[in-house]
Amino acid sequence: MKESERTVGFIDIHSHIIPAVDDGSKSLQMSLDMIETAYYDGIRTIVATPHFHPGKAKCSASKIRQNYELLKDNVKTLYPDIELLLGREVYCDYGAIEALEDGDELLTMFDSGYVLIEFSPGVEYSTMLNHVRRVVMLGYTPIIAHIERYRCIVEKSSRAEEIKNQGAVIQINAASVTGNGGFMLHSFVKKMIKHGIVDVIATDAHDTDIRAPHLSEAYLYVKKKFGADRARSLFIDRPHEIINEEEGDL
Ligand SMILES: [Fe+2]
């Protein structure tokens, strides 16, 4: 990327960057390498969102917190202008809905009213819609992780708008924007961005290799194809609102 094209200040709201708590970073060193990659990509705020499956979690909430604090301490010293926040990527099933009904704060993003939720790729649309409605009725704002990954949505794209209209925030992965998922998926993603369905583009980073934390390439693609305002909204402004918005708080 040319120096003149460098944009700094991206906000990544979906990242498996905490060491040894899920299928993302395997060690503190790997997490710091991911931070370095993110930093040179122009990312300055990262929400760490380890997978969390209420009732079936392989890693306890206290372990997640402990490893997050360890990473945060290191980041504070090495990259003082990077802000690290703690969230979760919650596997959304009946168990997760029950945990949210019980007011389990550990499921939310940075102690806000936002909950990043994912489903099985083959989830039935009626199940997804019902769960999203339940989450909204409980007073939370669901952020739908990588909506391009669900077959029921890609095969009928008007459903993405219906999910959004329930009050959900729609997130797409940066790699899908740059065409890594194949022609059909790329067409779907372009259509979603063009029609204003997508709210946020994030990395869903898991490592420093093929799932590394890059946003700049996708940002430049969106800027060229859909304009600077849309690009700024998806990578900076809307995620900034999410991490600062009073409305998102319970
Ligand atoms: Fe993820």
mmCIF file of N, CA, C and O in Angstrom, residues 42-84:
data_model
loop_
_atom_site.group_PDB
_atom_site.id
_atom_site.type_symbol
_atom_site.label_atom_id
_atom_site.label_comp_id
_atom_site.label_asym_id
_atom_site.label_seq_id
_atom_site.Cartn_x
_atom_site.Cartn_y
_atom_site.Cartn_z
ATOM 1 N N GLY A 42 -3.080 -0.223 10.448
ATOM 2 C CA GLY A 42 -3.839 0.993 10.754
ATOM 3 C C GLY A 42 -4.918 0.811 11.809
ATOM 4 O O GLY A 42 -5.679 1.724 12.117
ATOM 5 N N ILE A 43 -4.980 -0.381 12.388
ATOM 6 C CA ILE A 43 -5.987 -0.667 13.423
ATOM 7 C C ILE A 43 -5.500 -0.100 14.756
ATOM 8 O O ILE A 43 -4.350 -0.308 15.133
ATOM 9 N N ARG A 44 -6.373 0.618 15.455
ATOM 10 C CA ARG A 44 -5.975 1.204 16.736
ATOM 11 C C ARG A 44 -6.881 0.771 17.891
ATOM 12 O O ARG A 44 -6.555 1.006 19.055
ATOM 13 N N THR A 45 -8.007 0.176 17.578
ATOM 14 C CA THR A 45 -8.878 -0.342 18.632
ATOM 15 C C THR A 45 -9.266 -1.768 18.255
ATOM 16 O O THR A 45 -9.648 -2.026 17.116
ATOM 17 N N ILE A 46 -9.122 -2.666 19.218
ATOM 18 C CA ILE A 46 -9.435 -4.073 18.967
ATOM 19 C C ILE A 46 -10.335 -4.584 20.089
ATOM 20 O O ILE A 46 -10.006 -4.454 21.270
ATOM 21 N N VAL A 47 -11.476 -5.149 19.697
ATOM 22 C CA VAL A 47 -12.306 -5.828 20.685
ATOM 23 C C VAL A 47 -11.972 -7.316 20.595
ATOM 24 O O VAL A 47 -12.151 -7.937 19.547
ATOM 25 N N ALA A 48 -11.440 -7.853 21.684
ATOM 26 C CA ALA A 48 -11.102 -9.279 21.732
ATOM 27 C C ALA A 48 -12.396 -10.059 21.967
ATOM 28 O O ALA A 48 -13.093 -9.822 22.954
ATOM 29 N N THR A 49 -12.706 -10.964 21.034
ATOM 30 C CA THR A 49 -14.000 -11.658 21.105
ATOM 31 C C THR A 49 -13.820 -13.179 21.032
ATOM 32 O O THR A 49 -14.116 -13.805 20.010
ATOM 33 N N PRO A 50 -13.312 -13.779 22.122
ATOM 34 C CA PRO A 50 -13.152 -15.241 22.102
ATOM 35 C C PRO A 50 -14.504 -15.952 21.963
ATOM 36 O O PRO A 50 -15.524 -15.446 22.437
ATOM 37 N N HIS A 51 -14.471 -17.108 21.311
ATOM 38 C CA HIS A 51 -15.697 -17.906 21.214
ATOM 39 C C HIS A 51 -16.187 -18.249 22.612
ATOM 40 O O HIS A 51 -15.385 -18.557 23.504
ATOM 41 N N PHE A 52 -17.487 -18.203 22.779
ATOM 42 C CA PHE A 52 -18.050 -18.576 24.081
ATOM 43 C C PHE A 52 -19.393 -19.256 23.858
ATOM 44 O O PHE A 52 -20.282 -18.701 23.210
ATOM 45 N N HIS A 53 -19.493 -20.476 24.361
ATOM 46 C CA HIS A 53 -20.720 -21.254 24.187
ATOM 47 C C HIS A 53 -21.284 -21.533 25.579
ATOM 48 O O HIS A 53 -20.815 -22.438 26.277
ATOM 49 N N PRO A 54 -22.262 -20.733 25.999
ATOM 50 C CA PRO A 54 -22.768 -20.872 27.371
ATOM 51 C C PRO A 54 -23.172 -22.314 27.683
ATOM 52 O O PRO A 54 -23.860 -22.956 26.909
ATOM 53 N N GLY A 55 -22.706 -22.810 28.821
ATOM 54 C CA GLY A 55 -23.034 -24.164 29.256
ATOM 55 C C GLY A 55 -22.099 -25.209 28.658
ATOM 56 O O GLY A 55 -21.984 -26.313 29.180
ATOM 57 N N LYS A 56 -21.424 -24.873 27.554
ATOM 58 C CA LYS A 56 -20.528 -25.848 26.920
ATOM 59 C C LYS A 56 -19.130 -25.261 26.731
ATOM 60 O O LYS A 56 -18.334 -25.779 25.947
ATOM 61 N N ALA A 57 -18.849 -24.166 27.411
ATOM 62 C CA ALA A 57 -17.573 -23.479 27.207
ATOM 63 C C ALA A 57 -16.401 -24.354 27.630
ATOM 64 O O ALA A 57 -16.424 -24.960 28.700
ATOM 65 N N LYS A 58 -15.387 -24.414 26.762
ATOM 66 C CA LYS A 58 -14.189 -25.193 27.089
ATOM 67 C C LYS A 58 -13.260 -24.369 27.968
ATOM 68 O O LYS A 58 -12.416 -24.905 28.645
ATOM 69 N N CYS A 59 -13.437 -23.040 27.923
ATOM 70 C CA CYS A 59 -12.547 -22.163 28.680
ATOM 71 C C CYS A 59 -13.398 -21.293 29.600
ATOM 72 O O CYS A 59 -14.386 -20.709 29.159
ATOM 73 N N SER A 60 -13.015 -21.235 30.872
ATOM 74 C CA SER A 60 -13.839 -20.495 31.835
ATOM 75 C C SER A 60 -13.744 -18.988 31.603
ATOM 76 O O SER A 60 -12.765 -18.483 31.029
ATOM 77 N N ALA A 61 -14.763 -18.287 32.092
ATOM 78 C CA ALA A 61 -14.777 -16.828 31.983
ATOM 79 C C ALA A 61 -13.585 -16.225 32.724
ATOM 80 O O ALA A 61 -13.003 -15.234 32.275
ATOM 81 N N SER A 62 -13.193 -16.843 33.852
ATOM 82 C CA SER A 62 -12.078 -16.282 34.621
ATOM 83 C C SER A 62 -10.748 -16.444 33.866
ATOM 84 O O SER A 62 -9.894 -15.566 33.907
ATOM 85 N N LYS A 63 -10.610 -17.562 33.147
ATOM 86 C CA LYS A 63 -9.385 -17.774 32.354
ATOM 87 C C LYS A 63 -9.319 -16.753 31.203
ATOM 88 O O LYS A 63 -8.251 -16.211 30.898
ATOM 89 N N ILE A 64 -10.468 -16.515 30.578
ATOM 90 C CA ILE A 64 -10.525 -15.521 29.501
ATOM 91 C C ILE A 64 -10.100 -14.156 30.051
ATOM 92 O O ILE A 64 -9.261 -13.465 29.477
ATOM 93 N N ARG A 65 -10.663 -13.786 31.180
ATOM 94 C CA ARG A 65 -10.343 -12.486 31.796
ATOM 95 C C ARG A 65 -8.853 -12.391 32.139
ATOM 96 O O ARG A 65 -8.196 -11.382 31.869
ATOM 97 N N GLN A 66 -8.332 -13.468 32.715
ATOM 98 C CA GLN A 66 -6.924 -13.493 33.137
ATOM 99 C C GLN A 66 -5.992 -13.328 31.920
ATOM 100 O O GLN A 66 -5.055 -12.517 31.951
ATOM 101 N N ASN A 67 -6.233 -14.063 30.855
ATOM 102 C CA ASN A 67 -5.360 -13.976 29.678
ATOM 103 C C ASN A 67 -5.540 -12.649 28.940
ATOM 104 O O ASN A 67 -4.600 -12.127 28.342
ATOM 105 N N TYR A 68 -6.749 -12.116 29.000
ATOM 106 C CA TYR A 68 -7.007 -10.792 28.422
ATOM 107 C C TYR A 68 -6.184 -9.734 29.162
ATOM 108 O O TYR A 68 -5.535 -8.881 28.542
ATOM 109 N N GLU A 69 -6.198 -9.793 30.499
ATOM 110 C CA GLU A 69 -5.450 -8.805 31.299
ATOM 111 C C GLU A 69 -3.946 -8.908 31.028
ATOM 112 O O GLU A 69 -3.245 -7.898 30.944
ATOM 113 N N LEU A 70 -3.463 -10.146 30.866
ATOM 114 C CA LEU A 70 -2.046 -10.362 30.563
ATOM 115 C C LEU A 70 -1.689 -9.697 29.228
ATOM 116 O O LEU A 70 -0.686 -8.977 29.115
ATOM 117 N N LEU A 71 -2.526 -9.926 28.232
ATOM 118 C CA LEU A 71 -2.280 -9.320 26.915
ATOM 119 C C LEU A 71 -2.367 -7.798 26.998
ATOM 120 O O LEU A 71 -1.530 -7.080 26.459
ATOM 121 N N LYS A 72 -3.364 -7.330 27.718
ATOM 122 C CA LYS A 72 -3.575 -5.873 27.837
ATOM 123 C C LYS A 72 -2.356 -5.187 28.474
ATOM 124 O O LYS A 72 -1.938 -4.127 28.015
ATOM 125 N N ASP A 73 -1.799 -5.819 29.505
ATOM 126 C CA ASP A 73 -0.611 -5.262 30.168
ATOM 127 C C ASP A 73 0.554 -5.141 29.183
ATOM 128 O O ASP A 73 1.266 -4.138 29.163
ATOM 129 N N ASN A 74 0.741 -6.175 28.377
ATOM 130 C CA ASN A 74 1.826 -6.162 27.377
ATOM 131 C C ASN A 74 1.581 -5.111 26.305
ATOM 132 O O ASN A 74 2.497 -4.416 25.875
ATOM 133 N N VAL A 75 0.342 -5.009 25.865
ATOM 134 C CA VAL A 75 -0.012 -4.044 24.809
ATOM 135 C C VAL A 75 0.202 -2.619 25.310
ATOM 136 O O VAL A 75 0.697 -1.757 24.588
ATOM 137 N N LYS A 76 -0.149 -2.397 26.576
ATOM 138 C CA LYS A 76 -0.006 -1.061 27.162
ATOM 139 C C LYS A 76 1.451 -0.595 27.075
ATOM 140 O O LYS A 76 1.753 0.562 26.815
ATOM 141 N N THR A 77 2.371 -1.513 27.292
ATOM 142 C CA THR A 77 3.794 -1.177 27.257
ATOM 143 C C THR A 77 4.307 -1.035 25.822
ATOM 144 O O THR A 77 5.006 -0.086 25.487
ATOM 145 N N LEU A 78 3.945 -2.009 24.979
ATOM 146 C CA LEU A 78 4.524 -2.067 23.631
ATOM 147 C C LEU A 78 3.807 -1.187 22.605
ATOM 148 O O LEU A 78 4.416 -0.668 21.682
ATOM 149 N N TYR A 79 2.490 -1.082 22.738
ATOM 150 C CA TYR A 79 1.688 -0.296 21.772
ATOM 151 C C TYR A 79 0.701 0.573 22.557
ATOM 152 O O TYR A 79 -0.489 0.288 22.597
ATOM 153 N N PRO A 80 1.236 1.629 23.203
ATOM 154 C CA PRO A 80 0.368 2.420 24.085
ATOM 155 C C PRO A 80 -0.820 3.074 23.382
ATOM 156 O O PRO A 80 -1.800 3.433 24.047
ATOM 157 N N ASP A 81 -0.747 3.244 22.061
ATOM 158 C CA ASP A 81 -1.897 3.869 21.388
ATOM 159 C C ASP A 81 -2.880 2.841 20.820
ATOM 160 O O ASP A 81 -3.789 3.204 20.077
ATOM 161 N N ILE A 82 -2.722 1.595 21.214
ATOM 162 C CA ILE A 82 -3.750 0.602 20.849
ATOM 163 C C ILE A 82 -4.687 0.419 22.034
ATOM 164 O O ILE A 82 -4.241 0.251 23.174
ATOM 165 N N GLU A 83 -5.970 0.486 21.751
ATOM 166 C CA GLU A 83 -6.961 0.244 22.807
ATOM 167 C C GLU A 83 -7.492 -1.176 22.644
ATOM 168 O O GLU A 83 -7.914 -1.573 21.563
ATOM 169 N N LEU A 84 -7.447 -1.922 23.739
ATOM 170 C CA LEU A 84 -7.935 -3.301 23.715
ATOM 171 C C LEU A 84 -9.160 -3.404 24.626
ATOM 172 O O LEU A 84 -9.127 -2.945 25.766
#
